[in-house]
CSV table of C-alpha atoms in Angstrom, one decimal:
chain,number,residue,atom,x,y,z
A,1,UNK,CA,4.3,-11.0,-9.7
A,2,UNK,CA,0.7,-9.7,-8.8
A,3,UNK,CA,-0.1,-12.7,-5.7
A,4,UNK,CA,3.2,-12.6,-4.7
A,5,UNK,CA,3.3,-8.8,-3.7
A,6,UNK,CA,0.0,-8.9,-2.2
A,7,UNK,CA,0.0,-9.3,1.9
A,8,UNK,CA,-2.5,-9.7,3.2
A,9,UNK,CA,-2.0,-9.1,7.2
A,10,UNK,CA,-4.4,-10.1,10.3
A,11,UNK,CA,-3.2,-10.0,13.9
A,12,UNK,CA,-6.2,-10.1,17.0
A,13,UNK,CA,-5.4,-11.5,20.7
A,14,UNK,CA,-8.8,-10.9,22.2
A,15,UNK,CA,-9.8,-12.1,26.2
A,16,UNK,CA,-12.5,-12.7,28.0
A,17,UNK,CA,-13.5,-14.3,31.2
A,18,UNK,CA,-16.8,-16.0,31.2
A,19,UNK,CA,-18.8,-16.8,33.9
A,20,UNK,CA,-20.7,-20.4,33.6
A,21,UNK,CA,-22.9,-21.5,35.8
A,22,UNK,CA,-22.6,-25.3,36.4
A,23,UNK,CA,-24.8,-26.9,38.7
A,24,UNK,CA,-24.3,-24.6,43.0
A,25,UNK,CA,-21.1,-22.7,41.5
A,26,UNK,CA,-19.8,-20.4,38.6
A,27,UNK,CA,-16.0,-21.0,37.3
A,28,UNK,CA,-13.9,-18.7,35.1
A,29,UNK,CA,-12.5,-19.4,31.7
A,30,UNK,CA,-10.4,-17.4,29.9
A,31,UNK,CA,-10.2,-17.5,26.2
A,32,UNK,CA,-7.6,-16.3,23.6
A,33,UNK,CA,-7.3,-16.8,20.1
A,34,UNK,CA,-4.8,-15.3,17.1
A,35,UNK,CA,-5.5,-15.4,13.7
A,36,UNK,CA,-2.1,-14.1,11.4
A,37,UNK,CA,-2.4,-14.1,7.3
A,38,UNK,CA,0.5,-14.1,5.9
A,39,UNK,CA,-0.5,-14.8,2.5
A,40,UNK,CA,-0.6,-18.1,2.1
A,41,UNK,CA,-2.6,-20.6,0.8
A,42,UNK,CA,-3.7,-21.7,4.4
A,43,UNK,CA,-2.9,-18.9,6.9
A,44,UNK,CA,-1.9,-20.4,10.8
A,45,UNK,CA,-4.6,-19.4,12.6
A,46,UNK,CA,-6.0,-21.5,15.6
A,47,UNK,CA,-7.5,-21.2,19.9
A,48,UNK,CA,-6.7,-21.2,23.4
A,49,UNK,CA,-8.6,-21.9,26.3
A,50,UNK,CA,-8.7,-22.7,29.2
A,51,UNK,CA,-11.2,-24.4,31.8
A,52,UNK,CA,-11.4,-26.3,34.8
A,53,UNK,CA,-14.3,-27.6,33.8
A,54,UNK,CA,-15.4,-29.2,30.7
A,55,UNK,CA,-17.4,-26.3,28.3
A,56,UNK,CA,-19.0,-26.8,25.3
A,57,UNK,CA,-17.9,-24.9,22.7
A,58,UNK,CA,-19.1,-24.0,18.9
A,59,UNK,CA,-18.0,-21.8,17.0
A,60,UNK,CA,-18.4,-19.7,13.8
A,61,UNK,CA,-16.4,-17.3,11.0
A,62,UNK,CA,-19.2,-16.4,8.6
A,63,UNK,CA,-18.3,-15.9,5.3
A,64,UNK,CA,-16.2,-12.7,3.5
A,65,UNK,CA,-17.0,-12.9,-0.8
A,66,UNK,CA,-14.0,-10.5,-1.0
A,67,UNK,CA,-11.8,-13.6,0.8
A,68,UNK,CA,-13.2,-16.1,-0.2
A,69,UNK,CA,-13.6,-17.8,2.3
A,70,UNK,CA,-16.3,-19.9,2.9
A,71,UNK,CA,-18.2,-20.9,6.2
A,72,UNK,CA,-16.0,-22.0,9.0
A,73,UNK,CA,-17.6,-24.0,12.0
A,74,UNK,CA,-16.1,-26.1,14.2
A,75,UNK,CA,-16.8,-27.5,18.3
A,76,UNK,CA,-15.3,-29.9,20.8
A,77,UNK,CA,-15.5,-29.8,24.7
A,78,UNK,CA,-13.4,-27.7,26.2
A,79,UNK,CA,-10.9,-29.2,29.4
A,80,UNK,CA,-8.2,-27.5,30.1
A,81,UNK,CA,-6.1,-26.5,28.5
A,82,UNK,CA,-6.3,-26.6,24.7
A,83,UNK,CA,-5.1,-26.0,21.8
A,84,UNK,CA,-7.3,-25.7,18.4
A,85,UNK,CA,-5.4,-25.2,14.9
A,86,UNK,CA,-7.1,-23.4,12.7
A,87,UNK,CA,-6.4,-23.2,9.3
A,88,UNK,CA,-8.6,-21.4,6.5
A,89,UNK,CA,-8.6,-20.8,2.4
A,90,UNK,CA,-8.6,-17.8,1.0
A,91,UNK,CA,-8.4,-16.4,-2.4
A,92,UNK,CA,-7.4,-12.6,-2.9
A,93,UNK,CA,-10.6,-11.3,-4.7
A,94,UNK,CA,-11.0,-7.7,-4.4
A,95,UNK,CA,-8.6,-4.9,-3.0
A,96,UNK,CA,-9.4,-3.4,-0.2
A,97,UNK,CA,-10.2,-3.2,4.1
A,98,UNK,CA,-12.1,-5.7,5.0
A,99,UNK,CA,-12.8,-7.3,8.7
A,100,UNK,CA,-13.0,-11.0,9.7
A,101,UNK,CA,-15.2,-12.3,12.9
A,102,UNK,CA,-15.8,-15.8,15.0
A,103,UNK,CA,-18.5,-16.1,17.1
A,104,UNK,CA,-17.8,-18.1,19.9
A,105,UNK,CA,-21.3,-19.9,22.3
A,106,UNK,CA,-20.0,-21.6,25.0
A,107,UNK,CA,-22.3,-23.0,27.0
A,108,UNK,CA,-22.3,-25.8,30.3
A,109,UNK,CA,-22.6,-30.0,30.4
A,110,UNK,CA,-26.3,-29.1,31.8
A,111,UNK,CA,-27.0,-26.1,28.6
A,112,UNK,CA,-27.2,-23.9,31.3
A,113,UNK,CA,-26.2,-20.8,30.9
A,114,UNK,CA,-25.0,-19.4,28.0
A,115,UNK,CA,-22.9,-17.5,26.3
A,116,UNK,CA,-22.7,-16.0,23.0
A,117,UNK,CA,-19.4,-13.6,22.1
A,118,UNK,CA,-18.8,-11.9,18.5
A,119,UNK,CA,-15.5,-11.4,18.6
A,120,UNK,CA,-13.3,-9.5,16.0
A,121,UNK,CA,-10.2,-10.9,14.3
A,122,UNK,CA,-9.4,-7.8,13.4
A,123,UNK,CA,-9.2,-6.9,9.4
A,124,UNK,CA,-7.5,-8.7,5.9
A,125,UNK,CA,-6.1,-5.6,3.7
A,126,UNK,CA,-6.2,-6.9,-0.1
A,127,UNK,CA,-3.1,-5.2,-1.9
A,128,UNK,CA,-4.1,-3.7,-5.5
A,129,UNK,CA,-3.1,-5.9,-8.4
A,130,UNK,CA,-0.1,-6.0,-10.2
A,131,UNK,CA,0.3,-6.3,-13.5
A,132,UNK,CA,3.6,-4.5,-15.2
A,133,UNK,CA,3.3,-1.1,-17.0
A,134,UNK,CA,5.0,1.1,-19.2
A,135,UNK,CA,8.1,2.0,-17.1
A,136,UNK,CA,7.8,5.8,-15.2
A,137,UNK,CA,11.4,8.4,-15.5
A,138,UNK,CA,11.0,10.9,-12.6
A,139,UNK,CA,12.9,14.2,-13.1
A,140,UNK,CA,16.3,13.8,-11.8
A,141,UNK,CA,16.4,16.6,-8.7
A,142,UNK,CA,18.1,19.9,-8.1
A,143,UNK,CA,20.8,18.6,-6.9
A,144,UNK,CA,23.5,15.6,-6.0
A,145,UNK,CA,23.3,13.0,-3.7
A,146,UNK,CA,24.6,9.1,-3.2
A,147,UNK,CA,23.9,6.8,-2.8
A,148,UNK,CA,21.7,6.5,1.1
A,149,UNK,CA,22.9,3.4,3.3
A,150,UNK,CA,21.4,2.5,6.8
A,151,UNK,CA,23.7,2.0,8.9
A,152,UNK,CA,27.4,1.2,8.8
A,153,UNK,CA,29.9,3.0,6.2
A,154,UNK,CA,29.4,3.2,3.0
A,155,UNK,CA,29.9,0.4,0.2
A,156,UNK,CA,33.6,0.7,-1.1
A,157,UNK,CA,31.5,-0.4,-4.3
A,158,UNK,CA,30.0,2.6,-4.9
A,159,UNK,CA,33.3,4.6,-4.9
A,160,UNK,CA,33.9,5.5,-8.5
A,161,UNK,CA,37.5,6.5,-7.5
A,162,UNK,CA,39.8,7.7,-5.5
A,163,UNK,CA,41.5,11.3,-5.2
A,164,UNK,CA,43.9,12.9,-3.2
A,165,UNK,CA,42.6,14.0,0.2
A,166,UNK,CA,41.1,17.2,1.1
A,167,UNK,CA,40.8,18.8,4.3
A,168,UNK,CA,37.7,18.0,5.6
A,169,UNK,CA,37.0,14.9,4.4
A,170,UNK,CA,35.5,12.0,6.8
A,171,UNK,CA,37.5,9.6,7.6
A,172,UNK,CA,35.7,7.2,6.9
A,173,UNK,CA,35.7,7.8,2.9
A,174,UNK,CA,40.4,7.3,3.6
A,175,UNK,CA,41.7,4.6,1.6
A,176,UNK,CA,43.2,2.9,3.8
A,177,UNK,CA,45.2,-0.2,1.3
A,178,UNK,CA,46.0,2.9,-1.2
A,179,UNK,CA,47.2,5.6,0.9
A,180,UNK,CA,49.6,3.2,1.9
A,181,UNK,CA,50.9,1.8,-2.1
A,182,UNK,CA,51.0,5.6,-3.0
A,183,UNK,CA,52.3,7.2,0.1
A,184,UNK,CA,49.4,10.3,0.5
A,185,UNK,CA,46.6,10.1,1.5
A,186,UNK,CA,43.9,9.1,-0.9
A,187,UNK,CA,40.2,9.1,-0.1
A,188,UNK,CA,37.1,7.2,-1.9
A,189,UNK,CA,35.3,9.5,-3.9
A,190,UNK,CA,31.6,8.3,-3.8
A,191,UNK,CA,29.4,7.9,-6.7
A,192,UNK,CA,26.7,11.1,-6.7
A,193,UNK,CA,23.6,11.3,-9.2
A,194,UNK,CA,20.6,13.4,-9.3
A,195,UNK,CA,17.9,11.4,-7.8
A,196,UNK,CA,14.6,12.2,-7.7
A,197,UNK,CA,11.1,12.0,-6.7
A,198,UNK,CA,7.6,11.2,-6.7
A,199,UNK,CA,4.7,12.7,-5.0
A,200,UNK,CA,1.5,10.7,-6.3
A,201,UNK,CA,-1.7,11.9,-6.2
A,202,UNK,CA,-5.3,10.1,-6.2
A,203,UNK,CA,-8.2,12.2,-7.3
A,204,UNK,CA,-10.7,10.3,-4.9
A,205,UNK,CA,-14.4,11.4,-7.9
A,206,UNK,CA,-14.5,8.0,-9.7
A,207,UNK,CA,-17.6,7.9,-12.6
A,208,UNK,CA,-17.4,4.3,-13.2
A,209,UNK,CA,-16.9,1.1,-10.7
A,210,UNK,CA,-13.9,0.4,-12.2
A,211,UNK,CA,-11.4,3.6,-11.9
A,212,UNK,CA,-10.4,2.9,-8.6
A,213,UNK,CA,-8.7,-0.2,-8.6
A,214,UNK,CA,-6.9,0.5,-12.3
A,215,UNK,CA,-6.3,3.8,-10.3
A,216,UNK,CA,-4.8,2.3,-7.2
A,217,UNK,CA,-2.8,-0.2,-9.7
A,218,UNK,CA,-1.4,1.5,-11.8
A,219,UNK,CA,-0.5,4.0,-8.7
A,220,UNK,CA,1.1,0.7,-6.5
A,221,UNK,CA,3.2,0.1,-10.0
A,222,UNK,CA,4.4,3.1,-10.0
A,223,UNK,CA,5.5,3.0,-6.5
A,224,UNK,CA,7.1,-0.3,-6.8
A,225,UNK,CA,9.4,1.4,-9.0
A,226,UNK,CA,10.0,3.7,-7.0
A,227,UNK,CA,11.5,2.0,-3.9
A,228,UNK,CA,13.2,-0.8,-6.7
A,229,UNK,CA,15.5,2.4,-8.7
A,230,UNK,CA,16.0,3.9,-4.3
A,231,UNK,CA,14.7,6.9,-5.0
A,232,UNK,CA,12.3,9.4,-3.1
A,233,UNK,CA,8.4,8.7,-2.9
A,234,UNK,CA,5.2,9.9,-1.4
A,235,UNK,CA,1.0,8.8,-1.9
A,236,UNK,CA,-1.6,11.7,-0.7
A,237,UNK,CA,-5.1,10.5,-1.7
A,238,UNK,CA,-8.8,11.0,0.5
A,239,UNK,CA,-7.3,8.7,2.4
A,240,UNK,CA,-4.5,9.5,3.7
A,241,UNK,CA,-2.0,11.2,3.0
A,242,UNK,CA,1.8,10.1,3.7
A,243,UNK,CA,5.5,12.7,2.8
A,244,UNK,CA,8.3,11.3,1.0
A,245,UNK,CA,10.0,8.0,2.3
A,246,UNK,CA,12.2,5.2,1.2
A,247,UNK,CA,12.8,1.8,1.9
A,248,UNK,CA,10.5,-1.2,2.2
A,249,UNK,CA,8.4,-0.4,5.2
A,250,UNK,CA,8.0,3.2,4.0
A,251,UNK,CA,5.9,0.2,0.6
A,252,UNK,CA,4.0,-1.2,2.6
A,253,UNK,CA,2.4,1.5,4.5
A,254,UNK,CA,1.4,3.8,0.6
A,255,UNK,CA,0.0,-0.1,-0.1
A,256,UNK,CA,-1.7,-0.1,2.9
A,257,UNK,CA,-2.8,3.4,1.7
A,258,UNK,CA,-3.8,1.9,-1.5
A,259,UNK,CA,-5.6,-1.1,-0.7
A,260,UNK,CA,-7.9,1.6,1.4
A,261,UNK,CA,-8.6,4.0,-1.2
A,262,UNK,CA,-12.2,4.0,-1.8
A,263,UNK,CA,-14.3,5.9,-4.5
A,264,UNK,CA,-16.1,10.0,-3.1
A,265,UNK,CA,-18.8,12.0,-4.2
A,266,UNK,CA,-16.5,15.2,-4.3
A,267,UNK,CA,-13.6,15.7,-5.9
A,268,UNK,CA,-10.0,15.5,-4.0
A,269,UNK,CA,-8.0,18.2,-4.3
A,270,UNK,CA,-4.0,17.5,-4.9
A,271,UNK,CA,-1.6,19.0,-1.5
A,272,UNK,CA,0.8,20.9,-2.7
A,273,UNK,CA,4.3,19.2,-4.2
A,274,UNK,CA,7.4,18.6,-2.4
A,275,UNK,CA,10.2,20.4,-3.7
A,276,UNK,CA,12.0,19.7,-6.7
A,277,UNK,CA,9.4,16.7,-6.7
A,278,UNK,CA,7.5,14.7,-9.6
A,279,UNK,CA,3.9,16.0,-9.3
A,280,UNK,CA,1.2,13.0,-10.8
A,281,UNK,CA,-1.8,13.4,-10.5
A,282,UNK,CA,-4.6,11.5,-12.0
A,283,UNK,CA,-8.1,12.0,-12.0
A,284,UNK,CA,-11.1,11.0,-13.7
A,285,UNK,CA,-13.5,14.1,-13.5
A,286,UNK,CA,-11.3,17.0,-13.6
A,287,UNK,CA,-14.0,19.2,-11.5
A,288,UNK,CA,-12.6,22.2,-11.7
A,289,UNK,CA,-11.4,22.4,-8.1
A,290,UNK,CA,-9.3,19.6,-8.2
A,291,UNK,CA,-7.8,21.5,-11.4
A,292,UNK,CA,-7.3,24.7,-9.8
A,293,UNK,CA,-5.3,22.4,-6.8
A,294,UNK,CA,-3.1,21.2,-9.2
A,295,UNK,CA,-2.6,25.0,-10.1
A,296,UNK,CA,-1.3,25.8,-7.2
A,297,UNK,CA,0.7,22.5,-5.7
A,298,UNK,CA,2.9,22.5,-8.7
A,299,UNK,CA,4.6,25.7,-7.8
A,300,UNK,CA,7.3,24.4,-6.1
A,301,UNK,CA,7.2,21.1,-8.4
A,302,UNK,CA,10.6,19.8,-10.6
A,303,UNK,CA,8.0,18.1,-13.6
A,304,UNK,CA,4.4,18.1,-13.6
A,305,UNK,CA,1.4,15.2,-15.0
A,306,UNK,CA,-1.6,15.2,-15.0
A,307,UNK,CA,-3.0,11.7,-16.6
A,308,UNK,CA,-6.3,12.2,-17.7
A,309,UNK,CA,-8.3,9.1,-17.7
A,310,UNK,CA,-12.3,10.2,-19.3
A,311,UNK,CA,-13.2,5.9,-19.1
A,312,UNK,CA,-11.6,5.7,-15.5
A,313,UNK,CA,-10.0,2.9,-16.6
A,314,UNK,CA,-7.3,2.0,-19.9
A,315,UNK,CA,-5.8,-1.0,-21.0
A,316,UNK,CA,-3.9,-3.3,-19.4
A,317,UNK,CA,-1.0,-5.5,-22.0
A,318,UNK,CA,-2.3,-7.5,-23.7
A,319,UNK,CA,-6.7,-6.5,-23.3
A,320,UNK,CA,-8.5,-5.2,-26.5
A,321,UNK,CA,-10.9,-2.8,-26.0
A,322,UNK,CA,-14.0,-0.7,-27.1
A,323,UNK,CA,-13.1,2.9,-29.1
A,324,UNK,CA,-14.0,5.2,-26.8
A,325,UNK,CA,-16.2,8.3,-28.1
A,326,UNK,CA,-17.6,11.9,-27.6
A,327,UNK,CA,-15.8,13.9,-25.1
A,328,UNK,CA,-16.8,13.6,-21.4
A,329,UNK,CA,-17.4,16.9,-19.2
A,330,UNK,CA,-14.0,16.5,-17.6
A,331,UNK,CA,-11.8,16.1,-20.8
A,332,UNK,CA,-13.3,19.1,-21.9
A,333,UNK,CA,-12.6,21.6,-18.9
A,334,UNK,CA,-8.9,19.6,-19.0
A,335,UNK,CA,-8.1,20.3,-23.0
A,336,UNK,CA,-10.1,23.9,-22.3
A,337,UNK,CA,-7.2,24.5,-19.9
A,338,UNK,CA,-4.1,22.5,-21.5
A,339,UNK,CA,-2.3,25.8,-22.6
A,340,UNK,CA,-2.7,27.4,-18.2
A,341,UNK,CA,-1.3,23.9,-17.2
A,342,UNK,CA,1.0,24.1,-19.1
A,343,UNK,CA,2.6,27.1,-17.9
A,344,UNK,CA,1.9,25.6,-14.8
A,345,UNK,CA,4.7,22.9,-15.1
A,346,UNK,CA,2.1,20.4,-15.7
A,347,UNK,CA,1.5,18.8,-19.4
A,348,UNK,CA,-1.3,16.6,-19.6
A,349,UNK,CA,-1.5,13.4,-21.0
A,350,UNK,CA,-5.1,11.3,-21.8
A,351,UNK,CA,-5.7,8.1,-22.3
A,352,UNK,CA,-9.0,6.9,-23.1
A,353,UNK,CA,-11.0,3.1,-22.5
A,354,UNK,CA,-9.7,1.8,-25.6
A,355,UNK,CA,-6.2,3.3,-25.3
A,356,UNK,CA,-3.5,1.5,-23.6
A,357,UNK,CA,-1.3,3.2,-20.7
A,358,UNK,CA,1.7,5.0,-21.6
A,359,UNK,CA,3.7,8.3,-20.5
A,360,UNK,CA,4.9,9.1,-24.0
A,361,UNK,CA,4.1,12.5,-25.7
A,362,UNK,CA,1.3,14.2,-25.1
């Protein structure tokens, strides 16, 4: 599931005019290049150039270890309009935003002059790896709401029944066939449910190299589950904040933030929770500034959960680890404020490095 949901995207279009001397004069060389990655084993990319006179071109794409791309070199004689496809195999090795560049050298047939360009191809975003984790059920909202439709009329199958027409009902809910059959106006009663919202915050302070990837993978799994259930979700971390929203495009923006999630030496206090949302905080260090921000931010939350990873990681399904002993300083601070956190609506959940992830009891 993970590699299929990972989408690496980079799009660049660069152009330039090169004045290359050949004999007594110079001529322009228009260069355009494009690179597009869509999660396939070989992505389409290539060069497109227009040269009135012959030009020797040599290009090189340096290797990228996080993407597993080998060094690629090519060369040839460009004359007129020519397009060269550039397949570049890659493997999604490491989460993050990885820059890609092309080094291009153009030389006249007589060897002079020689121009060298380094053209940025953009960056490839590698989303966090997805692995199946236990489901998390956000608390229901305060108010009943119906299933949202982006456009058009609501689906008749979403109605739970029919009822007599009441003044103020919108005409689009009128059940025409049932009205003609019964002889009185009837309307479809849409299904209403108490659908909650999830707001997720990741503390950027990391004490272990595995914490950013584990936290990002967990956040991606939670947001994916929320999107599948049609609920609103938001994300906050050191690199930015995404308000509550719905839909696949909103999920892609959240995954892009998680791809850029990087550790920081200082804690990242959480922002205030949206009213009526489920407030889920993930941290490893649990510094005092972070805990104070969590107490202030949970005032308007429907429910709060502080997930503490003292070792910075947990066991995925099927993994086995060595038992972790001792009480880290972050765990001591969180346990000392456990009653205060609970009084402010934040339940403390501790998952040690040798334990699988769980959202059950304390």
